[in-house]
């Protein structure tokens, strides 16, 4: 075998008599027992082309830009104009916004109602969802019941709205009859009175979307590490303490994801609200997206609508940033992994 | 091997709790299926039977609900007189069209995103996902203005494009997670074995095919269940099932039997599809954040 | 068949160098192991050879042909991946046939070669199974099978047996070596397990921090490490290091520690005089190069037994020497007891001295 000049130790052939001749190549030094090199290469080879990745991404990105980025800039443009289909568009500067923030009671009211609506939905959905998931987890009926619980989610919200509209009806709705019979309601249907209409909407949302929280929680429960539970039990914790000390902390990222998703969906979808109340009675359920719908597509004040849409978009994007942060956070990824 | 369940110790309190749990779950089950059940049953009732209801407080009157002659005339009415065949076709075409466009474009894009690193990738990603999260009404305002000038309002193409605004980012986002789970080493092995870059990409498609199929179905589901886009962008020429159903609600003459039948026609296929892709449902509905 | 020249090769990930100025010549038919801890740059090197990573600087040649810009499929190589990288949806047969199919080899030839390779690897009965139904060892054989059906010019193995259990690993070492000798194909084998490198390779390239530390036969690496790091990385149980002083007395050099005072051999003394001005050194000696006894002998010095660990055919003894601790490997019938005194004798022909600050081996 040929003798070779090497960094580190250097001239290395069959060392005679067990003795190493040493000669370090220029540039290399041995420090604390390790041979290191802190030089830079003389010249780098040109980077290879990664163009095919670009070509693969381009169609989707261009399409998306065309149907979402371009409309977004259009939206900003519209919000600064008085958009009129017949008379043409007129530059009005920030007037649309000024009007929203100073003179439009329905705008601020819409935000308030939207927050109220979402908060009520979320509170009950999370409470019920976690409770049901915990009761279902590892029970005999888990598989069957979860399958049944999927059904409301598969229903178009508009259809769900129509079915509940029928059930709530003051003259022939079975739910109305039930609530009347147990003394919760009088003659007026739940959607007919400003004081109860919001509750009617919340009930529909709870009906349709609690199952999602159940599913998310169940997925989370499956990832609660057994060893943590067992260690806690050996340490003397009962079931209730186990739930609060071990299960809940492990569930936290899952619940946060569920809450944010539902929160944003309440901003996104108003199908059932449009059908059930359309914002009424007396604006009691006129949550912001519904108001936006009316302004834009009932009165066709598209400029003002664009201004409202922008405020709604900004808030959703901020919520979205939180959501993406959670998706990316190590907490969400490490769920179910044991310490150590 | 440890047992699968954490041990439970029997006690009287535990037994009472168990009964309470069963009762609670039974009530919740009833609450969940009742509206769907009512929809099915009412779709089989004649007009007058659908409106019958007992006096307030008369609990035995619940029997009235089941007292009817089943009839399928609402279903025939939908398809013979109310043009629901066309609306059904519109729904299928719009939903499937946008799903296919989204998944085809989305899969190649997601693959490239999954296999390469570049500056600004995070920002690009956030932009993609935020398009999906944008409120439908807010997106619709400018889209309506643009589509009107392009004469896309009231056409199936317009509707397909509109649905792509939320399905394409969804497909990219979800499928990227999917490709991330396929070890790159498999493609590397292919390339060492003699495959070109594109052959290597194609070689892993069979591995992700079930997932791609499932998310195609999910895209169909999202589009099918839409009401807002369909009612504005699709109004007129591209009426879909939810919109057509809603239009059966008229101030003087609400045709409840037909509405319920239309509800069944709209809902049933989606429930079937939902069961079909049960395994991917949670992943899909949570934007890939939660896996079962 | 091909020789391989890695010529001043660098690998950068962004601004972080993973391989620095690597120079390595592999002869045709040679089995070279690249040994080092994780993150030392050994896998990057292999991936550059395979064409899976861009070569940031420098050049790699197969024979006389520069292959920097060739895609993997044009390099005539076969690679076995750490996690096998089998196609989960294909049978063992189709997995092994894949490289031949991609090259458009005739069906009957494929059939023939796959069956032959499967017979060599003793997986002929598994050809219709899918990877999901195979054990770790079987998967690994399938992956190797995929590599050998094509008779490539160069084998690249990336920790192929790291995930097998200890027994199977020992068995596979012998098999892989035999297979390589029989096929006569040049092989570059990446591993972090010094035992694999020592037992299989013709030559070993030891890497750390992206820098090649030493290249040599297993004997050279084990008996003549070039620096303290190589000495410490290779060998199990690991080498003992003791900080000592050189003292000159009556024309002799003596190695002085709180527990002993030993004379260097003349040829050793000559090297120290020639190349080392300082007095502080680090002495290294392997556990099996120390003799231990319960009775005092000439040349021995005293210590105290901390703990004895019988490990079947051998016995490991932890001995306290002043403030230091050394590990001694001895016969299992050694009768020293914990906390009792003992006497050690060092094999002065095989000990090593390293510079105190730089760690470069003097001998």
XYZ file of N, CA, C and O in Angstrom, chain A residues 52-122:
284
model
N -36.284 22.633 -11.518
C -37.497 21.805 -11.632
C -38.410 21.982 -10.434
O -39.616 21.898 -10.559
N -37.827 22.252 -9.254
C -38.693 22.540 -8.109
C -39.535 23.785 -8.366
O -40.710 23.836 -8.057
N -38.878 24.772 -8.950
C -39.584 26.012 -9.243
C -40.719 25.760 -10.240
O -41.838 26.219 -10.053
N -40.399 24.975 -11.279
C -41.436 24.684 -12.275
C -42.604 23.918 -11.653
O -43.747 24.056 -12.071
N -42.281 23.087 -10.665
C -43.360 22.319 -10.045
C -44.257 23.203 -9.181
O -45.433 22.950 -9.026
N -43.656 24.226 -8.591
C -44.439 25.095 -7.719
C -45.230 26.133 -8.493
O -46.304 26.546 -8.074
N -44.664 26.555 -9.626
C -45.197 27.726 -10.312
C -46.702 27.669 -10.624
O -47.406 28.622 -10.305
N -47.217 26.569 -11.202
C -48.630 26.609 -11.587
C -49.559 26.903 -10.406
O -50.449 27.751 -10.499
N -49.302 26.237 -9.298
C -50.173 26.434 -8.144
C -50.028 27.851 -7.598
O -51.020 28.519 -7.279
N -48.788 28.327 -7.502
C -48.564 29.652 -6.928
C -49.191 30.722 -7.813
O -49.831 31.662 -7.324
N -49.035 30.558 -9.132
C -49.612 31.555 -10.047
C -51.140 31.546 -9.943
O -51.780 32.589 -9.852
N -51.710 30.348 -9.944
C -53.170 30.259 -9.808
C -53.633 30.935 -8.526
O -54.579 31.735 -8.512
N -52.948 30.606 -7.444
C -53.355 31.152 -6.159
C -53.211 32.665 -6.134
O -54.069 33.381 -5.600
N -52.130 33.141 -6.737
C -51.928 34.589 -6.791
C -53.066 35.242 -7.565
O -53.600 36.269 -7.169
N -53.459 34.577 -8.662
C -54.499 35.149 -9.511
C -55.845 35.177 -8.797
O -56.620 36.121 -8.957
N -56.136 34.167 -8.008
C -57.465 34.132 -7.408
C -57.480 34.586 -5.954
O -58.533 34.633 -5.342
N -56.324 34.905 -5.391
C -56.406 35.420 -4.033
C -55.572 36.676 -3.804
O -56.027 37.605 -3.154
N -54.374 36.717 -4.367
C -53.551 37.905 -4.135
C -54.082 39.091 -4.940
O -54.240 40.199 -4.417
N -54.365 38.804 -6.207
C -54.899 39.868 -7.059
C -56.218 40.408 -6.498
O -56.377 41.623 -6.331
N -57.179 39.549 -6.133
C -58.400 40.062 -5.521
C -58.138 40.843 -4.236
O -58.866 41.782 -3.922
N -57.095 40.453 -3.494
C -56.802 41.162 -2.261
C -56.438 42.623 -2.542
O -56.934 43.547 -1.885
N -55.599 42.836 -3.561
C -55.260 44.218 -3.910
C -56.476 44.943 -4.469
O -56.683 46.118 -4.207
N -57.273 44.216 -5.209
C -58.528 44.757 -5.733
C -59.416 45.217 -4.573
O -60.051 46.264 -4.612
N -59.414 44.406 -3.520
C -60.222 44.711 -2.341
C -59.773 46.033 -1.720
O -60.598 46.882 -1.357
N -58.445 46.203 -1.624
C -57.930 47.452 -1.057
C -58.356 48.635 -1.933
O -58.830 49.652 -1.442
N -58.228 48.450 -3.247
C -58.626 49.496 -4.184
C -60.107 49.843 -3.993
O -60.487 50.996 -3.915
N -60.919 48.784 -3.897
C -62.364 49.010 -3.754
C -62.693 49.758 -2.471
O -63.595 50.591 -2.430
N -61.928 49.428 -1.408
C -62.261 50.035 -0.126
C -62.017 51.547 -0.147
O -62.514 52.272 0.707
N -61.245 52.006 -1.127
C -60.949 53.433 -1.203
C -61.848 54.128 -2.233
O -61.647 55.276 -2.565
N -62.826 53.396 -2.752
C -63.704 53.957 -3.773
C -65.166 53.782 -3.401
O -65.509 52.941 -2.572
N -65.968 54.597 -4.041
C -67.394 54.353 -3.984
C -67.717 53.540 -5.232
O -67.754 54.072 -6.334
N -67.897 52.231 -5.030
C -68.071 51.358 -6.190
C -69.543 51.336 -6.591
O -70.408 51.013 -5.786
N -69.779 51.716 -7.821
C -71.154 51.705 -8.295
C -71.198 51.043 -9.661
O -70.480 51.446 -10.576
N -72.018 50.013 -9.778
C -72.044 49.239 -11.007
C -72.496 50.096 -12.192
O -71.951 50.014 -13.280
N -73.495 50.942 -11.950
C -74.030 51.743 -13.040
C -73.176 52.988 -13.296
O -72.669 53.207 -14.386
N -72.972 53.787 -12.216
C -72.364 55.106 -12.412
C -70.852 55.058 -12.530
O -70.220 56.065 -12.843
N -70.244 53.933 -12.220
C -68.778 53.874 -12.256
C -68.210 54.192 -10.881
O -68.913 54.655 -9.976
N -66.887 53.933 -10.745
C -66.272 54.043 -9.427
C -65.718 55.441 -9.178
O -65.217 56.092 -10.083
N -65.812 55.860 -7.919
C -65.346 57.202 -7.571
C -64.405 57.115 -6.380
O -64.692 56.472 -5.387
N -63.256 57.800 -6.507
C -62.260 57.813 -5.420
C -62.816 58.560 -4.225
O -63.269 59.678 -4.340
N -62.802 57.918 -3.070
C -63.297 58.611 -1.876
C -62.276 58.584 -0.742
O -62.565 59.006 0.368
N -61.096 58.080 -1.021
C -60.077 58.049 0.029
C -60.496 57.157 1.182
O -61.011 56.063 0.973
N -60.310 57.636 2.376
C -60.582 56.807 3.553
C -62.016 56.993 4.070
O -62.329 56.574 5.179
N -62.857 57.617 3.265
C -64.230 57.913 3.714
C -64.964 56.658 4.187
O -65.694 56.692 5.183
N -64.783 55.555 3.410
C -65.489 54.322 3.789
C -65.125 53.896 5.209
O -65.985 53.509 5.990
N -63.824 53.980 5.496
C -63.361 53.571 6.823
C -63.846 54.549 7.886
O -64.278 54.163 8.957
N -63.758 55.843 7.527
C -64.167 56.874 8.472
C -65.606 56.634 8.894
O -65.955 56.662 10.071
N -66.427 56.326 7.899
C -67.831 56.105 8.183
C -68.005 54.902 9.109
O -68.807 54.943 10.054
N -67.253 53.815 8.846
C -67.369 52.612 9.673
C -67.056 52.910 11.132
O -67.767 52.494 12.038
N -65.963 53.660 11.317
C -65.482 53.807 12.690
C -66.156 54.940 13.446
O -66.042 55.020 14.663
N -66.839 55.847 12.718
C -67.447 56.959 13.454
C -68.966 56.921 13.440
O -69.608 57.233 14.439
N -69.542 56.523 12.317
C -70.983 56.704 12.233
C -71.768 55.404 12.085
O -72.982 55.424 12.041
N -71.062 54.288 11.982
C -71.784 53.058 11.674
C -71.952 52.192 12.918
O -71.071 51.427 13.282
N -73.087 52.325 13.555
C -73.336 51.565 14.789
C -73.416 50.074 14.494
O -73.021 49.246 15.312
N -73.900 49.732 13.302
C -74.027 48.307 12.965
C -72.670 47.632 12.834
O -72.546 46.427 13.044
N -71.657 48.415 12.458
C -70.303 47.868 12.315
C -69.737 47.454 13.669
O -69.349 46.304 13.879
N -69.765 48.406 14.618
C -69.225 48.071 15.938
C -70.089 47.011 16.605
O -69.592 46.072 17.238
N -71.403 47.157 16.406
C -72.323 46.159 16.945
C -72.028 44.782 16.358
O -72.064 43.769 17.055
N -71.703 44.762 15.054
C -71.408 43.500 14.377
C -70.208 42.807 14.982
O -70.227 41.592 15.199
N -69.172 43.570 15.261
C -67.994 42.996 15.904
C -68.342 42.429 17.269
O -67.949 41.314 17.607
N -69.095 43.231 18.023
C -69.467 42.823 19.378
C -70.240 41.507 19.338
O -69.944 40.564 20.083
N -71.228 41.466 18.416
C -72.052 40.260 18.316
C -71.238 39.063 17.837
O -71.442 37.941 18.301
N -70.296 39.329 16.933
C -69.463 38.239 16.420
C -68.624 37.629 17.545
O -68.525 36.401 17.669
N -68.062 38.515 18.354
C -67.255 38.030 19.483
C -68.143 37.257 20.452
O -67.794 36.155 20.909
N -69.300 37.841 20.739
C -70.252 37.182 21.646
C -70.623 35.795 21.150
O -70.555 34.808 21.881
N -71.004 35.775 19.877
C -71.438 34.536 19.248
C -70.344 33.483 19.309
O -70.550 32.356 19.762
N -69.134 33.890 18.896
C -68.020 32.938 18.890
C -67.693 32.466 20.297
O -67.434 31.286 20.519
N -67.701 33.394 21.236
C -67.343 33.035 22.604
C -68.333 32.016 23.162
O -67.939 31.015 23.766
N -69.616 32.272 22.926
C -70.625 31.337 23.440
C -70.468 29.966 22.796
O -70.473 28.936 23.474
N -70.342 29.964 21.469
C -70.180 28.683 20.760
C -68.993 27.919 21.321
O -69.094 26.750 21.689
N -67.860 28.617 21.413
C -66.624 27.950 21.813
C -66.699 27.421 23.229
O -66.271 26.306 23.509
